[in-house]
C-alpha cells in the first residue's frame, strides 16, 4: 500500500513536471507576427513616394503590426549600397526575423504580375518555413494581377485614376515592364479587361509583349492624335523616367512625338494610388487569419 502511494506520488510529480515543460514550450511558441513587404526596389529617390504610400496604407490596414521591407532586385540593392543605403534581400530579411523571435511572417509581394521575381520569392519564403528554431509559418501573398477578380478591381482602379483632363477621343498608353516569363500574358489579359471600360486604353511593355509597335498599330487604326503616357509599374522609376518619358530618341515619348502624336506624360507609379494599393492589402487580409 505504501509502495503504491509512493508510486502515485512519483507519477503525479512527473506529470506536473511534464506539464510545466509543455507550458514553457507553449510560451516560447507564442505567435509573434510580422508583415514583410517585398518590392522589386528602386534606385530613383523621387520614385519612393510610391513605396511610402504602400507603407502608409498597410500600416493603416494593419495597425500595431510590425512591418518590414525587402527588395528582390540585387541590381537595385547593389546600386543603393553604393550610396550608403541598405535594403535586405528577402532571404536576409527572413533570416533576421527568425533571429528576432518572430514566428509568423506574412510575405506580401508588391510585384505587378506573378513573374520571375514573385516565383523566386515563393521559393525563398518556402525554404524558411519551419526551420529549426526559426520561423514556423511564412505565408506569401500574391502580386497585383493574378485572379479574375484582381483584373476586375485593377482595371476599375486604373480607369478611376486616369487624368481628369483626358478626353474620350484621346488615347492612354500604359507602359508595363514585361517579362520573358509565361506570366507576361497578364499584360494582354489586362488589356482585355481595360477594353471593357474604354476602347482607347492600350497596354505595352518595355521588355515583353505587347510592344510599343503593337500599340502604335492601334493608335493609327483609330486615328488618335493625342496620347497620355502612364507607367503600369508600382513606381515611376528608371523605366518610367527614361524609357517612357525620357528625351532620348528611343523613349516612348520621343517615338510617339516623332510620329506626330501630341504626348502628355503622367509620371506617377501605380502604387501612388490608394485604390491600387488596396488590392495588395486585400490579398494579404485574405491570408492574415492565423
Ligand atoms: Co527592368
Short mmCIF file of C-alpha atoms and ligand atoms in Angstrom, two decimals:
data_model
loop_
_atom_site.label_atom_id
_atom_site.label_comp_id
_atom_site.label_asym_id
_atom_site.label_seq_id
_atom_site.Cartn_x
_atom_site.Cartn_y
_atom_site.Cartn_z
CA UNK A 1 0.00 0.00 0.00
CA UNK A 2 2.80 2.37 0.99
CA UNK A 3 4.64 1.47 -2.22
CA UNK A 4 1.58 2.26 -4.24
CA UNK A 5 1.34 5.70 -2.57
CA UNK A 6 4.96 6.49 -3.39
CA UNK A 7 4.42 5.24 -6.90
CA UNK A 8 1.40 7.53 -7.35
CA UNK A 9 3.28 10.47 -5.86
CA UNK A 10 6.18 9.99 -8.27
CA UNK A 11 3.76 9.65 -11.14
CA UNK A 12 1.95 12.84 -10.15
CA UNK A 13 5.11 14.89 -9.82
CA UNK A 14 6.37 13.60 -13.16
CA UNK A 15 3.06 14.64 -14.69
CA UNK A 16 3.44 18.09 -13.13
CA UNK A 17 6.97 18.47 -14.43
CA UNK A 18 5.88 17.49 -17.94
CA UNK A 19 3.03 19.93 -17.75
CA UNK A 20 5.23 22.88 -16.81
CA UNK A 21 7.70 21.92 -19.53
CA UNK A 22 4.85 21.91 -22.03
CA UNK A 23 3.68 25.28 -20.76
CA UNK A 24 7.17 26.70 -21.18
CA UNK A 25 7.27 25.32 -24.70
CA UNK A 26 3.88 26.83 -25.45
CA UNK A 27 5.03 30.13 -24.09
CA UNK A 28 8.05 30.09 -26.38
CA UNK A 29 5.71 29.31 -29.27
CA UNK A 30 3.53 32.35 -28.67
CA UNK A 31 2.81 33.89 -32.05
CA UNK A 32 4.85 36.92 -32.91
CA UNK A 33 3.65 38.16 -36.26
CA UNK A 34 5.33 40.39 -38.79
CA UNK A 35 4.49 41.59 -42.28
CA UNK A 36 7.31 41.59 -44.80
CA UNK A 37 6.58 43.83 -47.79
CA UNK A 38 8.65 42.77 -50.76
CA UNK A 39 9.09 45.01 -53.78
CA UNK A 40 11.40 44.99 -56.76
CA UNK A 41 13.05 48.15 -55.43
CA UNK A 42 14.06 51.45 -56.99
CA UNK A 43 17.22 53.50 -57.11
CA UNK A 44 15.33 56.66 -58.10
CA UNK A 45 14.77 58.69 -54.89
CA UNK A 46 11.63 60.52 -56.18
CA UNK A 47 10.05 57.15 -57.05
CA UNK A 48 9.99 56.26 -53.35
CA UNK A 49 6.75 58.22 -52.85
CA UNK A 50 5.01 55.13 -54.23
CA UNK A 51 6.62 52.77 -51.71
CA UNK A 52 5.96 55.31 -48.96
CA UNK A 53 2.28 55.25 -49.89
CA UNK A 54 2.24 51.44 -49.71
CA UNK A 55 3.87 51.63 -46.28
CA UNK A 56 1.32 54.19 -45.04
CA UNK A 57 -1.66 52.24 -46.36
CA UNK A 58 -0.50 48.88 -44.95
CA UNK A 59 0.10 50.49 -41.54
CA UNK A 60 -3.45 51.85 -41.63
CA UNK A 61 -4.87 48.46 -42.62
CA UNK A 62 -2.77 46.52 -40.09
CA UNK A 63 -2.43 48.85 -37.07
CA UNK A 64 0.01 47.79 -34.31
CA UNK A 65 1.52 45.28 -36.68
CA UNK A 66 5.26 45.09 -37.18
CA UNK A 67 6.05 45.85 -40.85
CA UNK A 68 9.40 45.34 -42.58
CA UNK A 69 10.64 45.73 -46.16
CA UNK A 70 12.86 43.84 -48.57
CA UNK A 71 13.84 44.38 -52.22
CA UNK A 72 14.08 41.47 -54.63
CA UNK A 73 16.34 43.22 -57.15
CA UNK A 74 20.02 42.56 -56.47
CA UNK A 75 20.93 45.19 -59.05
CA UNK A 76 18.95 47.84 -57.16
CA UNK A 77 20.30 46.77 -53.75
CA UNK A 78 23.88 46.93 -55.04
CA UNK A 79 23.25 50.36 -56.55
CA UNK A 80 21.72 51.66 -53.31
CA UNK A 81 24.58 50.25 -51.24
CA UNK A 82 26.99 52.50 -53.13
CA UNK A 83 25.08 55.50 -51.81
CA UNK A 84 25.10 54.06 -48.29
CA UNK A 85 21.53 52.76 -48.28
CA UNK A 86 20.98 49.17 -47.18
CA UNK A 87 17.97 47.11 -48.14
CA UNK A 88 17.61 43.46 -47.21
CA UNK A 89 17.02 40.77 -49.79
CA UNK A 90 14.02 38.57 -48.90
CA UNK A 91 16.42 35.87 -47.61
CA UNK A 92 18.32 38.36 -45.43
CA UNK A 93 15.09 39.79 -44.05
CA UNK A 94 13.64 36.34 -43.26
CA UNK A 95 16.85 35.22 -41.54
CA UNK A 96 16.84 38.35 -39.37
CA UNK A 97 13.15 37.96 -38.48
CA UNK A 98 13.80 34.38 -37.36
CA UNK A 99 16.68 35.55 -35.16
CA UNK A 100 14.49 38.30 -33.71
CA UNK A 101 11.99 35.72 -32.49
CA UNK A 102 9.20 36.21 -34.98
CA UNK A 103 7.13 33.08 -35.53
CA UNK A 104 4.71 34.09 -38.30
CA UNK A 105 5.86 36.04 -41.29
CA UNK A 106 3.34 37.27 -43.84
CA UNK A 107 5.25 37.97 -47.02
CA UNK A 108 3.45 40.34 -49.38
CA UNK A 109 4.70 40.53 -52.95
CA UNK A 110 4.35 44.07 -54.29
CA UNK A 111 5.05 43.00 -57.85
CA UNK A 112 2.54 43.56 -60.64
CA UNK A 113 2.44 40.13 -62.31
CA UNK A 114 3.34 36.68 -60.93
CA UNK A 115 6.61 36.54 -62.88
CA UNK A 116 10.18 35.57 -62.03
CA UNK A 117 10.54 37.92 -59.07
CA UNK A 118 7.40 36.56 -57.43
CA UNK A 119 8.23 32.90 -58.05
CA UNK A 120 11.76 33.33 -56.68
CA UNK A 121 10.20 34.98 -53.63
CA UNK A 122 7.87 32.00 -53.15
CA UNK A 123 10.83 29.62 -53.27
CA UNK A 124 12.82 31.71 -50.80
CA UNK A 125 9.85 32.02 -48.42
CA UNK A 126 9.18 28.27 -48.53
CA UNK A 127 12.82 27.49 -47.68
CA UNK A 128 12.45 29.47 -44.44
CA UNK A 129 9.25 27.78 -43.38
CA UNK A 130 9.57 25.50 -40.31
CA UNK A 131 13.28 25.98 -39.88
CA UNK A 132 14.53 24.55 -36.56
CA UNK A 133 14.45 27.38 -34.00
CA UNK A 134 13.34 29.62 -36.83
CA UNK A 135 10.16 30.76 -38.43
CA UNK A 136 7.20 28.45 -38.16
CA UNK A 137 4.98 29.94 -40.81
CA UNK A 138 5.70 32.06 -43.80
CA UNK A 139 2.78 32.98 -45.97
CA UNK A 140 3.47 34.54 -49.34
CA UNK A 141 0.65 36.65 -50.66
CA UNK A 142 0.16 37.22 -54.37
CA UNK A 143 1.10 40.22 -56.54
CA UNK A 144 -1.34 42.71 -58.05
CA UNK A 145 -2.68 40.83 -61.06
CA UNK A 146 -3.45 37.15 -60.64
CA UNK A 147 -7.14 36.28 -60.46
CA UNK A 148 -10.17 37.31 -62.50
CA UNK A 149 -11.27 39.40 -59.52
CA UNK A 150 -7.85 41.12 -59.36
CA UNK A 151 -8.28 42.03 -63.00
CA UNK A 152 -11.75 43.46 -62.41
CA UNK A 153 -10.52 45.51 -59.44
CA UNK A 154 -7.30 46.66 -61.13
CA UNK A 155 -8.98 47.69 -64.37
CA UNK A 156 -11.61 49.62 -62.41
CA UNK A 157 -8.91 51.36 -60.36
CA UNK A 158 -6.90 52.21 -63.48
CA UNK A 159 -9.97 53.79 -65.08
CA UNK A 160 -10.63 55.83 -61.93
CA UNK A 161 -7.03 57.05 -61.94
CA UNK A 162 -6.98 58.39 -65.49
CA UNK A 163 -6.20 62.11 -65.64
CA UNK A 164 -9.37 64.18 -65.41
CA UNK A 165 -8.24 66.35 -68.37
CA UNK A 166 -8.06 63.39 -70.72
CA UNK A 167 -10.86 63.50 -73.31
CA UNK A 168 -12.64 60.35 -74.53
CA UNK A 169 -11.13 60.69 -78.02
CA UNK A 170 -7.58 60.70 -76.63
CA UNK A 171 -5.62 57.51 -76.04
CA UNK A 172 -3.98 56.41 -72.79
CA UNK A 173 -0.94 54.21 -73.28
CA UNK A 174 0.36 52.24 -70.31
CA UNK A 175 3.95 51.08 -70.10
CA UNK A 176 4.26 47.76 -68.30
CA UNK A 177 7.62 46.17 -67.56
CA UNK A 178 7.11 42.93 -69.46
CA UNK A 179 8.83 39.62 -68.90
CA UNK A 180 10.17 36.54 -70.69
CA UNK A 181 8.26 34.57 -68.02
CA UNK A 182 4.98 32.99 -69.13
CA UNK A 183 3.05 35.36 -66.90
CA UNK A 184 3.82 38.12 -69.41
CA UNK A 185 0.42 37.14 -70.80
CA UNK A 186 -1.14 39.13 -67.94
CA UNK A 187 -0.47 42.33 -69.86
CA UNK A 188 -2.64 41.19 -72.74
CA UNK A 189 -5.08 39.89 -70.14
CA UNK A 190 -5.32 43.29 -68.52
CA UNK A 191 -5.76 44.85 -71.95
CA UNK A 192 -8.89 42.74 -72.42
CA UNK A 193 -10.36 43.91 -69.09
CA UNK A 194 -9.49 47.56 -69.77
CA UNK A 195 -11.19 47.41 -73.15
CA UNK A 196 -14.44 46.50 -71.38
CA UNK A 197 -14.31 50.05 -69.97
CA UNK A 198 -12.56 52.13 -72.60
CA UNK A 199 -11.50 51.23 -76.14
CA UNK A 200 -8.72 53.82 -76.32
CA UNK A 201 -6.61 52.43 -73.49
CA UNK A 202 -3.59 50.43 -74.60
CA UNK A 203 -1.07 48.32 -72.74
CA UNK A 204 2.50 47.93 -73.97
CA UNK A 205 5.68 46.67 -72.29
CA UNK A 206 9.39 47.57 -72.33
CA UNK A 207 10.77 44.05 -72.08
CA UNK A 208 7.96 41.79 -73.25
CA UNK A 209 4.82 41.79 -75.36
CA UNK A 210 2.77 43.67 -76.49
CA UNK A 211 5.40 46.13 -77.68
CA UNK A 212 5.15 49.83 -78.44
CA UNK A 213 4.82 48.94 -82.13
CA UNK A 214 1.65 46.96 -81.39
CA UNK A 215 0.28 49.97 -79.52
CA UNK A 216 1.13 52.30 -82.40
CA UNK A 217 -0.82 49.96 -84.71
CA UNK A 218 -3.93 50.62 -82.60
CA UNK A 219 -3.28 54.37 -82.48
CA UNK A 220 -3.03 54.52 -86.27
CA UNK A 221 -6.09 52.37 -86.84
CA UNK A 222 -8.16 54.59 -84.56
CA UNK A 223 -6.74 57.86 -85.94
CA UNK A 224 -5.65 59.02 -82.49
CA UNK A 225 -3.98 62.43 -82.23
CA UNK A 226 -3.28 62.85 -78.56
CA UNK A 227 -1.71 60.26 -76.23
CA UNK A 228 -1.38 60.15 -72.45
CA UNK A 229 1.57 58.06 -71.30
CA UNK A 230 1.39 56.35 -67.90
CA UNK A 231 3.52 53.72 -66.16
CA UNK A 232 1.98 50.33 -65.39
CA UNK A 233 4.60 49.75 -62.72
CA UNK A 234 4.46 50.14 -58.96
CA UNK A 235 6.90 53.03 -59.02
CA UNK A 236 7.67 55.72 -61.58
CA UNK A 237 11.33 54.72 -61.51
CA UNK A 238 14.07 54.33 -64.08
CA UNK A 239 11.90 52.77 -66.83
CA UNK A 240 9.17 55.39 -66.48
CA UNK A 241 11.59 58.32 -66.28
CA UNK A 242 13.84 57.24 -69.13
CA UNK A 243 12.29 54.54 -71.36
CA UNK A 244 8.83 56.08 -71.18
CA UNK A 245 9.24 59.81 -70.64
CA UNK A 246 12.93 60.45 -71.39
CA UNK A 247 14.21 62.88 -74.00
CA UNK A 248 16.33 60.26 -75.78
CA UNK A 249 15.24 59.30 -79.28
CA UNK A 250 14.08 55.79 -78.41
CA UNK A 251 11.90 56.73 -75.43
CA UNK A 252 8.19 56.08 -75.96
CA UNK A 253 7.54 59.80 -75.70
CA UNK A 254 10.07 60.62 -78.43
CA UNK A 255 8.96 57.78 -80.70
CA UNK A 256 5.32 58.89 -80.46
CA UNK A 257 6.15 62.58 -80.87
CA UNK A 258 8.26 61.81 -83.93
CA UNK A 259 5.24 60.06 -85.39
CA UNK A 260 3.25 63.25 -84.93
CA UNK A 261 1.31 62.46 -81.76
CA UNK A 262 0.78 65.04 -79.10
CA UNK A 263 2.09 63.37 -75.93
CA UNK A 264 1.28 64.04 -72.27
CA UNK A 265 3.24 62.20 -69.62
CA UNK A 266 1.92 61.21 -66.19
CA UNK A 267 4.93 60.27 -64.06
CA UNK A 268 3.12 58.52 -61.27
CA UNK A 269 3.66 54.93 -60.14
CA UNK A 270 0.66 52.61 -59.72
CA UNK A 271 1.36 52.37 -56.00
CA UNK A 272 0.80 56.09 -55.58
CA UNK A 273 -2.91 55.39 -55.98
CA UNK A 274 -4.67 54.05 -52.87
CA UNK A 275 -7.22 52.06 -54.88
CA UNK A 276 -4.34 50.05 -56.38
CA UNK A 277 -2.60 49.52 -53.02
CA UNK A 278 -5.97 48.32 -51.68
CA UNK A 279 -5.72 45.28 -53.98
CA UNK A 280 -2.42 44.18 -52.43
CA UNK A 281 -3.89 44.83 -48.96
CA UNK A 282 -6.91 42.71 -49.85
CA UNK A 283 -4.60 39.84 -50.85
CA UNK A 284 -2.84 39.98 -47.50
CA UNK A 285 -6.09 40.26 -45.50
CA UNK A 286 -7.24 37.05 -47.18
CA UNK A 287 -4.14 35.25 -45.84
CA UNK A 288 -3.98 37.04 -42.50
CA UNK A 289 -6.02 34.77 -40.23
CA UNK A 290 -3.56 32.80 -38.13
CO1 LIG B 1 13.69 46.44 -65.97
#
